[in-house]
Short mmCIF file of C-alpha atoms (C1' of nucleotides) in Angstrom, two decimals:
data_model
loop_
_atom_site.label_atom_id
_atom_site.label_comp_id
_atom_site.label_asym_id
_atom_site.label_seq_id
_atom_site.Cartn_x
_atom_site.Cartn_y
_atom_site.Cartn_z
CA MET A 271 17.34 -203.54 -98.26
CA GLN A 272 15.36 -203.28 -101.47
CA ASP A 273 16.13 -205.77 -104.20
CA LEU A 274 16.81 -204.81 -107.78
CA ASN A 275 14.74 -206.79 -110.23
CA ILE A 276 15.80 -205.68 -113.68
CA SER A 277 12.99 -207.32 -115.61
CA ALA A 278 10.14 -206.18 -113.36
CA PRO A 279 8.48 -202.86 -114.16
CA ASP A 280 9.75 -200.08 -111.92
CA SER A 281 7.69 -197.87 -109.70
CA THR A 282 7.13 -194.35 -110.91
CA VAL A 283 9.62 -192.99 -108.40
CA GLN A 284 12.34 -195.41 -109.46
CA THR A 285 11.70 -194.64 -113.11
CA GLU A 286 12.09 -190.94 -112.44
CA ILE A 287 15.39 -191.54 -110.67
CA TYR A 288 16.72 -193.58 -113.58
CA ALA A 289 15.59 -190.93 -116.04
CA LYS A 290 17.36 -188.28 -113.94
CA PHE A 291 20.46 -190.43 -113.94
CA PHE A 292 20.56 -190.54 -117.74
CA HIS A 293 19.79 -186.85 -117.85
CA GLY A 294 23.28 -186.47 -116.41
CA LEU A 295 24.86 -187.56 -119.69
CA SER A 296 22.30 -185.85 -121.94
CA ASN A 297 24.09 -182.51 -122.06
CA PRO A 298 27.24 -181.95 -124.15
CA THR A 299 29.07 -180.06 -121.40
CA ARG A 300 28.33 -182.68 -118.79
CA PHE A 301 29.26 -185.44 -121.21
CA LYS A 302 32.60 -183.76 -121.91
CA ILE A 303 33.25 -183.39 -118.18
CA VAL A 304 32.62 -187.08 -117.61
CA GLU A 305 34.84 -187.99 -120.53
CA ALA A 306 37.64 -185.76 -119.23
CA LEU A 307 37.37 -187.23 -115.74
CA LEU A 308 37.49 -190.78 -117.12
CA ASN A 309 41.08 -190.01 -118.11
CA ARG A 310 42.16 -188.54 -114.79
CA GLU A 311 41.13 -186.66 -111.68
CA MET A 312 40.90 -182.91 -112.32
CA ASN A 313 40.10 -179.71 -110.48
CA VAL A 314 37.46 -177.23 -111.63
CA SER A 315 39.84 -174.85 -113.37
CA GLN A 316 41.36 -177.70 -115.35
CA LEU A 317 37.87 -178.83 -116.35
CA VAL A 318 36.96 -175.30 -117.40
CA GLU A 319 39.87 -175.38 -119.81
CA ALA A 320 39.32 -178.99 -120.89
CA VAL A 321 35.66 -178.62 -121.85
CA GLY A 322 35.70 -174.97 -122.93
CA ALA A 323 32.79 -173.78 -120.80
CA SER A 324 32.51 -171.02 -118.23
CA GLN A 325 33.52 -171.59 -114.61
CA SER A 326 29.98 -171.05 -113.47
CA GLN A 327 28.68 -173.52 -115.98
CA VAL A 328 31.20 -176.18 -115.07
CA SER A 329 30.47 -175.79 -111.36
CA ASN A 330 26.76 -176.10 -111.99
CA GLN A 331 27.12 -179.16 -114.17
CA LEU A 332 29.46 -180.73 -111.63
CA ALA A 333 26.80 -180.27 -108.97
CA CYS A 334 24.37 -182.05 -111.27
CA LEU A 335 26.79 -184.89 -111.98
CA LYS A 336 27.53 -185.23 -108.30
CA TRP A 337 23.84 -185.45 -107.48
CA CYS A 338 23.39 -188.14 -110.14
CA GLY A 339 26.27 -190.15 -108.70
CA TYR A 340 28.70 -189.82 -111.60
CA VAL A 341 31.41 -187.95 -109.72
CA THR A 342 32.76 -187.36 -106.24
CA SER A 343 35.02 -184.60 -105.03
CA ARG A 344 37.70 -184.00 -102.45
CA GLN A 345 39.41 -180.84 -101.34
CA GLU A 346 43.15 -180.43 -101.70
CA GLY A 347 44.28 -177.03 -100.54
CA LYS A 348 42.41 -174.40 -102.44
CA TYR A 349 41.52 -176.83 -105.21
CA ILE A 350 38.61 -179.21 -105.37
CA LEU A 351 39.42 -182.37 -107.24
CA TYR A 352 36.71 -184.28 -109.05
CA ARG A 353 36.81 -187.86 -110.20
CA ILE A 354 34.46 -190.50 -111.59
CA SER A 355 32.84 -192.27 -108.68
CA ASP A 356 32.18 -195.57 -110.40
CA GLU A 357 34.16 -197.39 -113.08
CA ARG A 358 30.94 -198.78 -114.52
CA VAL A 359 30.38 -195.30 -115.96
CA ARG A 360 33.21 -196.03 -118.37
CA THR A 361 31.40 -199.13 -119.59
CA ILE A 362 28.15 -197.23 -120.10
CA LEU A 363 29.88 -194.63 -122.26
CA GLN A 364 31.69 -197.31 -124.21
CA LEU A 365 28.48 -199.22 -124.94
CA ALA A 366 26.69 -196.03 -125.95
CA LYS A 367 29.47 -195.12 -128.36
CA GLU A 368 29.38 -198.57 -129.89
CA ILE A 369 25.62 -198.47 -130.37
CA VAL A 370 25.74 -195.00 -131.88
CA ALA A 371 28.57 -196.05 -134.19
CA ASP A 372 26.69 -199.12 -135.40
CA ASN A 373 23.50 -197.16 -135.77
CA ALA A 374 25.25 -194.51 -137.87
CA GLU A 375 26.59 -197.36 -139.97
CA HIS A 376 23.09 -198.73 -140.54
CA ILE A 377 21.78 -195.33 -141.54
CA ARG A 378 24.68 -194.97 -143.96
CA CYS A 379 23.81 -198.37 -145.46
CA ARG A 380 20.17 -197.50 -145.85
CA THR A 381 20.80 -194.27 -147.71
CA ARG A 382 22.80 -196.22 -150.26
CA MET A 383 19.86 -198.38 -151.23
CA MET B 168 35.43 -196.27 -141.73
CA GLN B 169 36.03 -194.07 -138.73
CA ASP B 170 37.64 -195.68 -135.72
CA LEU B 171 36.23 -195.39 -132.23
CA ASN B 172 38.86 -194.32 -129.73
CA ILE B 173 37.14 -194.28 -126.33
CA SER B 174 39.90 -192.51 -124.43
CA ALA B 175 40.48 -189.70 -126.93
CA PRO B 176 38.39 -186.54 -126.54
CA ASP B 177 35.51 -186.42 -128.98
CA SER B 178 34.81 -183.72 -131.49
CA THR B 179 32.01 -181.34 -130.64
CA VAL B 180 29.73 -182.99 -133.16
CA GLN B 181 30.35 -186.47 -131.77
CA THR B 182 29.80 -185.22 -128.23
CA GLU B 183 26.46 -183.75 -129.21
CA ILE B 184 25.39 -187.02 -130.79
CA TYR B 185 26.27 -188.97 -127.66
CA ALA B 186 24.46 -186.44 -125.48
CA LYS B 187 21.40 -186.79 -127.74
CA PHE B 188 21.63 -190.54 -127.40
CA PHE B 189 21.47 -190.37 -123.59
CA HIS B 190 18.71 -187.82 -123.86
CA GLY B 191 16.66 -190.75 -125.13
CA LEU B 192 16.62 -192.35 -121.70
CA SER B 193 16.34 -189.09 -119.75
CA ASN B 194 12.56 -188.95 -119.77
CA PRO B 195 10.36 -191.19 -117.57
CA THR B 196 7.94 -192.06 -120.36
CA ARG B 197 10.69 -192.96 -122.79
CA PHE B 198 12.50 -194.93 -120.11
CA LYS B 199 9.33 -196.92 -119.38
CA ILE B 200 8.83 -197.61 -123.09
CA VAL B 201 12.36 -198.97 -123.39
CA GLU B 202 11.89 -201.10 -120.28
CA ALA B 203 8.63 -202.50 -121.62
CA LEU B 204 10.16 -203.32 -124.99
CA LEU B 205 13.08 -205.08 -123.32
CA ASN B 206 10.56 -207.69 -122.22
CA ARG B 207 8.91 -208.17 -125.59
CA GLU B 208 7.93 -206.59 -128.88
CA MET B 209 4.79 -204.47 -128.56
CA ASN B 210 2.52 -202.32 -130.69
CA VAL B 211 1.69 -198.71 -129.88
CA SER B 212 -1.64 -199.44 -128.19
CA GLN B 213 -0.04 -202.00 -125.94
CA LEU B 214 2.64 -199.48 -125.02
CA VAL B 215 0.02 -196.84 -124.29
CA GLU B 216 -1.48 -199.19 -121.73
CA ALA B 217 1.86 -200.44 -120.42
CA VAL B 218 3.34 -197.03 -119.68
CA GLY B 219 0.15 -195.15 -118.86
CA ALA B 220 0.69 -192.22 -121.21
CA SER B 221 -1.46 -190.81 -124.01
CA GLN B 222 -1.30 -192.26 -127.52
CA SER B 223 0.03 -189.00 -128.86
CA GLN B 224 2.74 -188.93 -126.25
CA VAL B 225 3.78 -192.53 -126.84
CA SER B 226 3.96 -192.01 -130.60
CA ASN B 227 6.06 -188.90 -130.14
CA GLN B 228 8.46 -190.54 -127.73
CA LEU B 229 8.73 -193.58 -130.00
CA ALA B 230 9.78 -191.28 -132.81
CA CYS B 231 12.46 -189.87 -130.51
CA LEU B 232 13.65 -193.33 -129.47
CA LYS B 233 13.73 -194.45 -133.06
CA TRP B 234 15.80 -191.44 -134.06
CA CYS B 235 18.25 -192.17 -131.23
CA GLY B 236 18.58 -195.78 -132.35
CA TYR B 237 16.94 -197.48 -129.36
CA VAL B 238 14.05 -199.03 -131.25
CA THR B 239 13.00 -200.19 -134.67
CA SER B 240 9.53 -200.86 -135.99
CA ARG B 241 7.77 -203.07 -138.47
CA GLN B 242 4.23 -203.06 -139.74
CA GLU B 243 1.97 -206.05 -139.22
CA GLY B 244 -1.49 -205.46 -140.57
CA LYS B 245 -2.90 -202.37 -138.98
CA TYR B 246 -0.46 -202.54 -136.09
CA ILE B 247 3.05 -201.22 -135.90
CA LEU B 248 5.30 -203.34 -133.73
CA TYR B 249 8.24 -201.82 -131.92
CA ARG B 250 11.23 -203.59 -130.49
CA ILE B 251 14.61 -202.77 -129.01
CA SER B 252 17.09 -202.51 -131.86
CA ASP B 253 20.19 -203.48 -129.89
CA GLU B 254 20.61 -205.88 -126.98
CA ARG B 255 23.39 -203.70 -125.56
CA VAL B 256 20.64 -201.33 -124.45
CA ARG B 257 19.72 -203.93 -121.86
CA THR B 258 23.24 -203.82 -120.46
CA ILE B 259 23.23 -200.04 -120.27
CA LEU B 260 20.01 -200.03 -118.26
CA GLN B 261 21.29 -202.76 -116.00
CA LEU B 262 24.54 -200.91 -115.27
CA ALA B 263 22.67 -197.67 -114.62
CA LYS B 264 20.35 -199.39 -112.17
CA GLU B 265 23.28 -200.93 -110.35
CA ILE B 266 25.08 -197.60 -110.08
CA VAL B 267 21.96 -195.83 -108.86
CA ALA B 268 21.30 -198.59 -106.33
CA ASP B 269 24.84 -198.41 -104.95
CA ASN B 270 24.74 -194.65 -104.91
CA ALA B 271 21.46 -194.64 -102.98
CA GLU B 272 23.10 -197.02 -100.53
CA HIS B 273 25.99 -194.60 -100.03
CA ILE B 274 23.65 -191.71 -99.43
CA ARG B 275 21.72 -193.80 -96.92
CA CYS B 276 24.98 -194.60 -95.12
CA ARG B 277 26.01 -190.97 -94.98
CA THR B 278 22.76 -189.74 -93.51
CA ARG B 279 23.19 -192.21 -90.67
CA MET B 280 26.47 -190.66 -89.55
"C1'" DA C 33 43.30 -158.40 -91.62
"C1'" DC C 34 43.96 -158.01 -96.58
"C1'" DA C 35 44.63 -159.42 -101.37
"C1'" DA C 36 44.43 -162.96 -104.75
"C1'" DC C 37 42.73 -167.01 -106.39
"C1'" DA C 38 39.37 -171.12 -106.62
"C1'" DT C 39 34.85 -172.59 -106.42
"C1'" DA C 40 29.86 -172.25 -105.52
"C1'" DT C 41 25.48 -170.09 -105.75
"C1'" DA C 42 21.70 -167.05 -107.28
"C1'" DA C 43 18.80 -164.39 -110.42
"C1'" DA C 44 17.53 -163.29 -115.15
"C1'" DG C 45 16.32 -163.96 -119.63
"C1'" DA C 46 16.77 -167.19 -123.63
"C1'" DT C 47 15.93 -171.64 -125.28
"C1'" DA C 48 14.37 -176.36 -125.32
"C1'" DT C 49 11.27 -179.96 -123.83
"C1'" DT C 50 6.89 -181.84 -122.57
"C1'" DA C 51 1.88 -182.47 -122.34
"C1'" DT C 52 -2.49 -181.75 -124.44
"C1'" DG C 53 -6.03 -181.65 -127.76
"C1'" DA C 54 -7.19 -181.63 -132.46
"C1'" DT C 55 -6.52 -183.50 -136.78
"C1'" DA C 56 -4.36 -186.22 -140.53
"C1'" DT C 57 -3.04 -190.66 -142.59
"C1'" DA C 58 -3.32 -195.46 -143.30
"C1'" DT C 59 -5.10 -200.08 -142.84
"C1'" DA C 60 -8.86 -203.34 -142.29
"C1'" DA C 61 -13.55 -204.68 -142.21
"C1'" DA C 62 -18.33 -204.20 -143.60
"C1'" DT D 188 -17.18 -196.73 -150.56
"C1'" DT D 189 -18.14 -196.06 -145.84
"C1'" DT D 190 -16.88 -196.93 -141.06
"C1'" DA D 191 -13.90 -198.19 -137.41
"C1'" DT D 192 -9.41 -198.69 -135.61
"C1'" DA D 193 -4.35 -197.73 -135.23
"C1'" DT D 194 -0.78 -194.58 -135.56
"C1'" DA D 195 1.43 -190.18 -136.69
"C1'" DT D 196 1.65 -185.28 -136.83
"C1'" DC D 197 0.79 -180.51 -135.66
"C1'" DA D 198 -0.13 -176.25 -132.84
"C1'" DT D 199 0.34 -174.39 -128.55
"C1'" DA D 200 0.43 -173.72 -123.74
"C1'" DA D 201 2.95 -175.19 -119.61
"C1'" DT D 202 7.21 -176.42 -117.74
"C1'" DA D 203 12.02 -177.34 -117.38
"C1'" DT D 204 16.70 -176.49 -118.71
"C1'" DC D 205 20.57 -173.67 -120.11
"C1'" DT D 206 23.42 -169.56 -120.40
"C1'" DT D 207 25.05 -165.48 -118.59
"C1'" DT D 208 26.27 -162.17 -115.23
"C1'" DA D 209 26.94 -160.94 -110.73
"C1'" DT D 210 28.00 -162.09 -106.23
"C1'" DA D 211 29.10 -165.06 -102.25
"C1'" DT D 212 32.11 -168.40 -99.89
"C1'" DG D 213 36.34 -170.38 -98.77
"C1'" DT D 214 41.38 -170.98 -99.00
"C1'" DT D 215 46.21 -169.42 -99.29
"C1'" DG D 216 49.85 -166.30 -98.73
"C1'" DT D 217 51.42 -161.62 -97.16
#
DNA sequence: ACAACATATAAAGATATTATGATATATAAA
DNA sequence: TTTATATATCATAATATCTTTATATGTTGT
């Protein structure tokens, strides 16, 4: 088993994997899907309505999110239900929102001076 | 001041800002820069050596990271020193690495069955 | 087996991102 | 003021991503 040393520089391969992981949240449609699934498990049709994108698009982005490890799926009858695979994803989104909010605040302050 | 309700769906504009924010970490060079700066403040030339990319590339990616709110800079003589603007960035990277590590473990398990 | 619905996949063009090389700007030293 | 060094910016070619449309796959009910 390979250990995970946060402070050590990563190998090129590891770095690319991490970059790919963040790529998962770098698209508005995928971000909305993740947000929707943080509230509750949903099937594809429900997601199509929730995020306002085409079925094809949602399916594609779900494949991407699945590959990145954000979501998992299970079949229930003719539906396929997706859910967030790891609760830590919620924390990541929360931190990001806080940072963005504070950053926007700083920018607002600066323009006043 | 606008409140930050994590569970409520975001407006399209907010969603795009968050997606842009994660875009910051979705590129290997930018990811390496952030990792390097989490260890210590560095100038551009030091970053060029640390991440193994061209000066032009590093400057460009720094501009992107600055825009996203990951880094800030200050001038010291003829050098410009960059540092991580928010310690919460460290937590985000740590969580991401943990999720990726666990996910890789799951994939490894599945291929054995 | 057939029809209807749910989801996934594939191909195409449109758009965005990245890497590269050249050049501009700014600071420091001579 | 000239030269050297550090950083930023710009143009563009190469590459990757996204959107759209069409089609394939799989499930349920008749």
